[in-house]
Structures are given as C-alpha cells and as structure tokens.
PDB file of N, CA and C in Angstrom:
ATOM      1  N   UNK D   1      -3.670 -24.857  32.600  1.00 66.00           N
ATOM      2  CA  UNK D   1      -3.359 -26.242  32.923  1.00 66.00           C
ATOM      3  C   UNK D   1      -1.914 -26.549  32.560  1.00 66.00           C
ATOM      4  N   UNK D   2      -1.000 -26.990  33.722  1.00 80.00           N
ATOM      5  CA  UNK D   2       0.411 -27.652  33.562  1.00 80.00           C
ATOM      6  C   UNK D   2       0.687 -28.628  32.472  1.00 80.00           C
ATOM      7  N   UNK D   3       0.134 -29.496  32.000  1.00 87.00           N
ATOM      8  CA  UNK D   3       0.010 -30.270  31.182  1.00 87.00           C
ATOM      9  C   UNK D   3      -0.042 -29.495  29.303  1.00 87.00           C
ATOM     10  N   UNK D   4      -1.417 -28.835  29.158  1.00 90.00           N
ATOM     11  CA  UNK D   4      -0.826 -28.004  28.184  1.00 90.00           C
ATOM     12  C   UNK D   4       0.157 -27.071  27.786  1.00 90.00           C
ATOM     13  N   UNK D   5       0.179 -26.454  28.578  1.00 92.00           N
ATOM     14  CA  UNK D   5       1.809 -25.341  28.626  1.00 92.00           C
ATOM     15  C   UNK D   5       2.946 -26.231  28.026  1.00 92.00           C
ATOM     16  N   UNK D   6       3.078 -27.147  29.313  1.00 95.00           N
ATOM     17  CA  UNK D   6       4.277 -27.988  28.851  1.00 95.00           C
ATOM     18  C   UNK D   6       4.382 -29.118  27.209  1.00 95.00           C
ATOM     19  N   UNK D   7       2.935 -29.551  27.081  1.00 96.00           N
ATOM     20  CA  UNK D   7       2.748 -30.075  25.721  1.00 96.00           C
ATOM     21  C   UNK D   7       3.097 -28.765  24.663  1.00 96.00           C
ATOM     22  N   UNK D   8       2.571 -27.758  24.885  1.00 96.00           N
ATOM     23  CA  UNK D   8       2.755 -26.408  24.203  1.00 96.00           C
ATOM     24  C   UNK D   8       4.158 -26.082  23.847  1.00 96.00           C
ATOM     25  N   UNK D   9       5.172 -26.078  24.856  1.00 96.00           N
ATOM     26  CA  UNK D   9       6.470 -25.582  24.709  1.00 96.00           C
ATOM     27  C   UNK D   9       7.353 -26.670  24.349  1.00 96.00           C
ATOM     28  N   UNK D  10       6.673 -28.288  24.610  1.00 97.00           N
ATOM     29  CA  UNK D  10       7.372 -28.833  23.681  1.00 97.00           C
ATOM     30  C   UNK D  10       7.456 -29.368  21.949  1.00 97.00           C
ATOM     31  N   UNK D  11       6.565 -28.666  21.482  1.00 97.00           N
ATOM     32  CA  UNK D  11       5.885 -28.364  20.305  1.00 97.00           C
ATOM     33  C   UNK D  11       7.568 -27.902  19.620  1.00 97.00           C
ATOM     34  N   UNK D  12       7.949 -27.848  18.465  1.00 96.00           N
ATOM     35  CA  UNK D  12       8.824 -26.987  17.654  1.00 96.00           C
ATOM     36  C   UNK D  12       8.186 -26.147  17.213  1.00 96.00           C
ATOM     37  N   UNK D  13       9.030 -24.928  17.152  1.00 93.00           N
ATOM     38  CA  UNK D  13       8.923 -23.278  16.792  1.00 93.00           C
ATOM     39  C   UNK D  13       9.268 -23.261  15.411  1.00 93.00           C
ATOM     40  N   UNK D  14       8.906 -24.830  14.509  1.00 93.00           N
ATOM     41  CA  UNK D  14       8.447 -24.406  13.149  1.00 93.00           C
ATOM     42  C   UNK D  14       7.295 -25.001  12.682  1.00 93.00           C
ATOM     43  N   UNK D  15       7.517 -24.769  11.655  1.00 96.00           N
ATOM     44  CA  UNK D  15       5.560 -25.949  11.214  1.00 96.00           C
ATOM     45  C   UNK D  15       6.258 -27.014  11.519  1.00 96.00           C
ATOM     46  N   UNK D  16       4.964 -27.847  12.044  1.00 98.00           N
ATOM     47  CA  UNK D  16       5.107 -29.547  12.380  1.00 98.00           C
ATOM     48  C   UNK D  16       3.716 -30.112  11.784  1.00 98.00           C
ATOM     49  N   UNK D  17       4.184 -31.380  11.544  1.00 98.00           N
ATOM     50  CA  UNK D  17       2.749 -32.186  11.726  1.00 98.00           C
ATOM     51  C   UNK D  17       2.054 -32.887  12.776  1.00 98.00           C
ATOM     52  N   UNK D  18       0.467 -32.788  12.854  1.00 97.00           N
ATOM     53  CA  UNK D  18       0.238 -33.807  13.605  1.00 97.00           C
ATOM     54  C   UNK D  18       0.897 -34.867  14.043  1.00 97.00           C
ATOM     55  N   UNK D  19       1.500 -35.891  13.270  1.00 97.00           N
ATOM     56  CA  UNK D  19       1.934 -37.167  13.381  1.00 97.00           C
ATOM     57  C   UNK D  19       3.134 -36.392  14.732  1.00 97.00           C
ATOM     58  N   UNK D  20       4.262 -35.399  14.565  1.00 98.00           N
ATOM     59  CA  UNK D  20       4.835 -35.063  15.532  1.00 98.00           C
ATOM     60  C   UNK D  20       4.178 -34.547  16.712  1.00 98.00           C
ATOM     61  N   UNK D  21       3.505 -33.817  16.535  1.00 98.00           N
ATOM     62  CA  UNK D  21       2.805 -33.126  18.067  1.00 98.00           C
ATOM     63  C   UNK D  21       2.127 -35.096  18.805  1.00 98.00           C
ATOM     64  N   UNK D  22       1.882 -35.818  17.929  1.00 98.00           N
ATOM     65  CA  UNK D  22       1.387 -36.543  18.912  1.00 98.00           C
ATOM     66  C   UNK D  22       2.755 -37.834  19.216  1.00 98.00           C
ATOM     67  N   UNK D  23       3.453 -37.507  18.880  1.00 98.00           N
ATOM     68  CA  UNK D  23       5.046 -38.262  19.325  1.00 98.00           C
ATOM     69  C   UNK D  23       5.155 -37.453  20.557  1.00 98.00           C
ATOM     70  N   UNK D  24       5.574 -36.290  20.519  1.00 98.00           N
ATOM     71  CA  UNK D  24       5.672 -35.560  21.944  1.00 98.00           C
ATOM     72  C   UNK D  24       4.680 -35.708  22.631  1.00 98.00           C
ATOM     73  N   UNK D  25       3.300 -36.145  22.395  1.00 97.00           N
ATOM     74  CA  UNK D  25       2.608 -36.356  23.494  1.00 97.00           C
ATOM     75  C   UNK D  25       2.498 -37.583  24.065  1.00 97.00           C
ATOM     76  N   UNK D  26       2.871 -38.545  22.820  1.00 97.00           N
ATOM     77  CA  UNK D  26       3.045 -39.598  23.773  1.00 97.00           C
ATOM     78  C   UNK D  26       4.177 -40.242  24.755  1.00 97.00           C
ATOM     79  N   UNK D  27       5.578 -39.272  24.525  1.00 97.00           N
ATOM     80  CA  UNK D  27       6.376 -38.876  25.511  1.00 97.00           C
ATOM     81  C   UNK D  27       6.034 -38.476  26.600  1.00 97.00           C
ATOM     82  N   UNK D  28       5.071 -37.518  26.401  1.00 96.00           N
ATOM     83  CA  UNK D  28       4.784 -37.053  27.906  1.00 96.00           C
ATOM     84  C   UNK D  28       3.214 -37.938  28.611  1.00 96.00           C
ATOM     85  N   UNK D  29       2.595 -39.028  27.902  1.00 96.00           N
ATOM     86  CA  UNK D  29       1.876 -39.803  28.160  1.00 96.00           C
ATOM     87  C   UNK D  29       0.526 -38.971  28.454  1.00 96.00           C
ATOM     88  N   UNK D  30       0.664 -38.311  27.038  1.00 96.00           N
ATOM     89  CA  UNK D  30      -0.640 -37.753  26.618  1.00 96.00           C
ATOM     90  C   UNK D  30      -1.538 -38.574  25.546  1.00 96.00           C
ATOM     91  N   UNK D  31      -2.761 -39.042  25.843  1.00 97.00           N
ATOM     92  CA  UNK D  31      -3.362 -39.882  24.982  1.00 97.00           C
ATOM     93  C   UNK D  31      -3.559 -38.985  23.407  1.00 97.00           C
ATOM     94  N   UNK D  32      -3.603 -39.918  22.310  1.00 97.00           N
ATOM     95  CA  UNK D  32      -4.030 -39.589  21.858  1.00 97.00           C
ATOM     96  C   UNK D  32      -5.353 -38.499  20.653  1.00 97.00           C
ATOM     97  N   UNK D  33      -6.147 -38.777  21.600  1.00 97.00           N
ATOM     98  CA  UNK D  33      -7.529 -38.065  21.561  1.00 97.00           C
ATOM     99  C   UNK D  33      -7.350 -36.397  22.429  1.00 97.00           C
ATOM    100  N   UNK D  34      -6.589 -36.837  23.246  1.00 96.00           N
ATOM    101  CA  UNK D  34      -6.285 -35.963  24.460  1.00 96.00           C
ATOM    102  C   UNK D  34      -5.582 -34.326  23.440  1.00 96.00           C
ATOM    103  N   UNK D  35      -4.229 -35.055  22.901  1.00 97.00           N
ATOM    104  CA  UNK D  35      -3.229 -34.048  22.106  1.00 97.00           C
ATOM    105  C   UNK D  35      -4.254 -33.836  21.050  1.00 97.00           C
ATOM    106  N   UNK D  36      -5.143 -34.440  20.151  1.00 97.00           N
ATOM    107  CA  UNK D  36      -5.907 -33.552  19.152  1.00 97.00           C
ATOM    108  C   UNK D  36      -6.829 -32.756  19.739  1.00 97.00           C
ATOM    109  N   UNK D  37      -7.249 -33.019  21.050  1.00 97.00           N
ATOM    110  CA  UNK D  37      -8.251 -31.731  21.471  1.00 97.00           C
ATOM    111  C   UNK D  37      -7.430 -30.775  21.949  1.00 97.00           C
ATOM    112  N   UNK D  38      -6.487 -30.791  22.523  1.00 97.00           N
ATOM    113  CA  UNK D  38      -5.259 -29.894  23.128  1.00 97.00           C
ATOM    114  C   UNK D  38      -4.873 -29.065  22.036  1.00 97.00           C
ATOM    115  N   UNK D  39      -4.518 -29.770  20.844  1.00 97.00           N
ATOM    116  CA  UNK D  39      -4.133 -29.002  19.433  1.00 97.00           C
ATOM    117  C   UNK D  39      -4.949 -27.947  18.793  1.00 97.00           C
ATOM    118  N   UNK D  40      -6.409 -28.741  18.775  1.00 96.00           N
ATOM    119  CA  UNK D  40      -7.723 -27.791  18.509  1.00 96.00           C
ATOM    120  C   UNK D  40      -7.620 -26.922  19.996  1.00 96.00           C
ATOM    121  N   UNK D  41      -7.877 -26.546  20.807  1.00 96.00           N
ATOM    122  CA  UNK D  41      -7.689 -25.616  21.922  1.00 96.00           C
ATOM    123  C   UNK D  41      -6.624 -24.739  21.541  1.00 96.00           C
ATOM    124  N   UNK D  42      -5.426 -25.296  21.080  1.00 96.00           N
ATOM    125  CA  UNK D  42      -4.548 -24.232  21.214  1.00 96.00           C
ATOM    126  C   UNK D  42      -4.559 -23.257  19.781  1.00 96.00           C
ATOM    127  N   UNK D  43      -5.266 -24.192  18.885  1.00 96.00           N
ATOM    128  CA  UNK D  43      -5.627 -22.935  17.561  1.00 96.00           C
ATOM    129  C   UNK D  43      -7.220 -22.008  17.905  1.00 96.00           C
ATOM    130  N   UNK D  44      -7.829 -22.454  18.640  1.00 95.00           N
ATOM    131  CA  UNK D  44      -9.268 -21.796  18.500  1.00 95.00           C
ATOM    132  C   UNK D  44      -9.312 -20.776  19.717  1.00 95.00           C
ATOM    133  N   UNK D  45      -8.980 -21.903  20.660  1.00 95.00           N
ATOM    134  CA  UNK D  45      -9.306 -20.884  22.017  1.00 95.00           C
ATOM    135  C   UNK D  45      -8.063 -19.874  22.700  1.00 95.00           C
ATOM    136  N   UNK D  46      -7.013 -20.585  22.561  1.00 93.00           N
ATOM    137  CA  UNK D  46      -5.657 -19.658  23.068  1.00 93.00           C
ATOM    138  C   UNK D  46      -4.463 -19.063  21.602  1.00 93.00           C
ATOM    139  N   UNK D  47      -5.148 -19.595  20.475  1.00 94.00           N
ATOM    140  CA  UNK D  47      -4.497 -18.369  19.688  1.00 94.00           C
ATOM    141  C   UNK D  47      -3.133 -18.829  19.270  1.00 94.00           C
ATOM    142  N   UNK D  48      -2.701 -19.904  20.463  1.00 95.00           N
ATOM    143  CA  UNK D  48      -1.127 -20.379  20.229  1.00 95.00           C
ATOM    144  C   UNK D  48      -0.576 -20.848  18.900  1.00 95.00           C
ATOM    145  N   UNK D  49      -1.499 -21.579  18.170  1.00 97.00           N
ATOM    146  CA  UNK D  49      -1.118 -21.860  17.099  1.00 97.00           C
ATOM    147  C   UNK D  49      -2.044 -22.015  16.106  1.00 97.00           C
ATOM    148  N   UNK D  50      -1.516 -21.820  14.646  1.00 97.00           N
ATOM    149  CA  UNK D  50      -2.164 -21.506  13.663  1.00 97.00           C
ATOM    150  C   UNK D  50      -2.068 -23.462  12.501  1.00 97.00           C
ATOM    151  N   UNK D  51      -3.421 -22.983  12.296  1.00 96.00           N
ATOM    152  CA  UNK D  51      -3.439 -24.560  11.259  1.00 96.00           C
ATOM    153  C   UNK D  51      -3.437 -23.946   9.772  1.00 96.00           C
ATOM    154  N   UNK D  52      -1.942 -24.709   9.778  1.00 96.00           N
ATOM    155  CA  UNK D  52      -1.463 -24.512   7.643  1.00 96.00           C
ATOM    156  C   UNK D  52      -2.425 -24.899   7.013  1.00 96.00           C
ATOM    157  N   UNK D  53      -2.525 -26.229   7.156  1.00 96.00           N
ATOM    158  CA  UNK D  53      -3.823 -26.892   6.168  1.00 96.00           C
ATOM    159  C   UNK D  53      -3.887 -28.431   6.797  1.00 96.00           C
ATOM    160  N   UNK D  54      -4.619 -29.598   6.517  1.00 95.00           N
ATOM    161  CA  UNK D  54      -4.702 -30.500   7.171  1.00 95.00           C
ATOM    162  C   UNK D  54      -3.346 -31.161   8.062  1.00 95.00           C
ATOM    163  N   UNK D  55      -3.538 -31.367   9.473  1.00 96.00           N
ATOM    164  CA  UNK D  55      -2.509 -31.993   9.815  1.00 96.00           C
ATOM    165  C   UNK D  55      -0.812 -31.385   9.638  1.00 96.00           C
ATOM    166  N   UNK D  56      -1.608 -29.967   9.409  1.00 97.00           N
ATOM    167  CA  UNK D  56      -0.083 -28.923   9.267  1.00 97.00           C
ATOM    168  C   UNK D  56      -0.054 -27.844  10.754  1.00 97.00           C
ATOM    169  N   UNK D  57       0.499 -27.869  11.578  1.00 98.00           N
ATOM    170  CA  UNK D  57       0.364 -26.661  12.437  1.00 98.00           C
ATOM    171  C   UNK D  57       1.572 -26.031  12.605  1.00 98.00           C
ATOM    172  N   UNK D  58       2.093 -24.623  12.970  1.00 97.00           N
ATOM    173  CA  UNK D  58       2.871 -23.893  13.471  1.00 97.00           C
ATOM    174  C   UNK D  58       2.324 -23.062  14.222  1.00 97.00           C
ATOM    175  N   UNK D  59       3.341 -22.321  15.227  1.00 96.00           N
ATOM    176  CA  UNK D  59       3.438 -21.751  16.317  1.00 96.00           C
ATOM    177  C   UNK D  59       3.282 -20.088  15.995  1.00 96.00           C
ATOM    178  N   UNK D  60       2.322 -19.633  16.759  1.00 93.00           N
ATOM    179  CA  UNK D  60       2.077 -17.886  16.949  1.00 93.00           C
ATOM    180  C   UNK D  60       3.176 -17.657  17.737  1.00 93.00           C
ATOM    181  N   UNK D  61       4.028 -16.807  17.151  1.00 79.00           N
ATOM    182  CA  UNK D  61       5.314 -16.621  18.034  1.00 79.00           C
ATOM    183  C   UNK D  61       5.091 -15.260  18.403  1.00 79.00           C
ATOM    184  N   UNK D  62       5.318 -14.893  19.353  1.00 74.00           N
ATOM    185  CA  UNK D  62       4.810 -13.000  19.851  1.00 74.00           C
ATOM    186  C   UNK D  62       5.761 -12.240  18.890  1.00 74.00           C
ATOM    187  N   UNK D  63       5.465 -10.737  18.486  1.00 70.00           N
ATOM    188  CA  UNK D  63       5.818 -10.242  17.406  1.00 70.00           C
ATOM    189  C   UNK D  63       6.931  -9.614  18.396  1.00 70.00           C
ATOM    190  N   UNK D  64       8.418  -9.833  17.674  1.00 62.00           N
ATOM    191  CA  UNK D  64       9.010  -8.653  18.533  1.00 62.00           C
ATOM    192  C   UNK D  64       8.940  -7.553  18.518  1.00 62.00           C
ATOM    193  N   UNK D  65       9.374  -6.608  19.938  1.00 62.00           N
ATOM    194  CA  UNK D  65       8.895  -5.098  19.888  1.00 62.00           C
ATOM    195  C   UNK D  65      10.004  -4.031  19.608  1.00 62.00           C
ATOM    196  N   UNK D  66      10.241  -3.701  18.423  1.00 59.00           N
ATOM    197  CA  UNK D  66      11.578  -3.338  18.099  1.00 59.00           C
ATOM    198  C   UNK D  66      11.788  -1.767  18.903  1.00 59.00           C
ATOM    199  N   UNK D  67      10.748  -1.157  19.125  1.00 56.00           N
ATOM    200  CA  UNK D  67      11.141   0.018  20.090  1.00 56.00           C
ATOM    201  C   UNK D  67      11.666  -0.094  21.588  1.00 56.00           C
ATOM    202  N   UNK D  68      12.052  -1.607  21.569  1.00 52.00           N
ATOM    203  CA  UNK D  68      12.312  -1.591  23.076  1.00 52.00           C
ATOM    204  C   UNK D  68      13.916  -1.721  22.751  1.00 52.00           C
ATOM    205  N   UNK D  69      14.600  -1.379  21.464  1.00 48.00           N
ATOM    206  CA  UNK D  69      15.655  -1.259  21.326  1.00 48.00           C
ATOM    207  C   UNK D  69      16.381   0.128  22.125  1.00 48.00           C
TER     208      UNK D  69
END
C-alpha cells in the first residue's frame, strides 16, 4: 500500500517517538488510529521497525553487504 511506504520513508532513520510518527502522519492526513495501526504493522508484520520500549520506535535499516566492496 502507497500510503504506508510513504508514511514509512517519512519516518526518521533514528529512534523517534510516537508523538512524532503521528506529526508526520498528520501531514500526510493520516488519522490518528490509522498511524498506530500502521506503526503496529510495521513492527509485527513487515519487520520495518523495531519497538524500544513504550512509545519508542526505530527503523530496521538493511545490514550493509561489505563483500560487495
């Protein structure tokens, strides 16, 4: 879905809090309820991101592949 990807990549590539992931969503006129199930999806079902501890998340960043040096 277009909508998550793009909520996804506008996420920061460090830990954030809730309170931010749902600023960017309501930029992109994502409800509320909407970005915490999107958030839970993207830690359970697609792996994208990992939960620190309450209302803490950061980003699964792909491991680089240093033999492709």
């Amino acid at each position: 879905k277009e909508g998550k990807r793009t909520f996804y990549q506008a996420l920061p590539d460090r830990m954030f809090s809730s309170g931010e992931a749902l600023r960017i969503a309501k930029e992109q006129k994502i409800s509320k309820s909407s970005a915490y199930h999107c958030l839970g999806e993207l830690c359970s079902k697609y792996n994208l991101l990992r939960r620190v501890r309450n209302g803490v998340y950061v980003k699964i960043l792909p491991k680089q592949d240093d033999s492709a040096e």
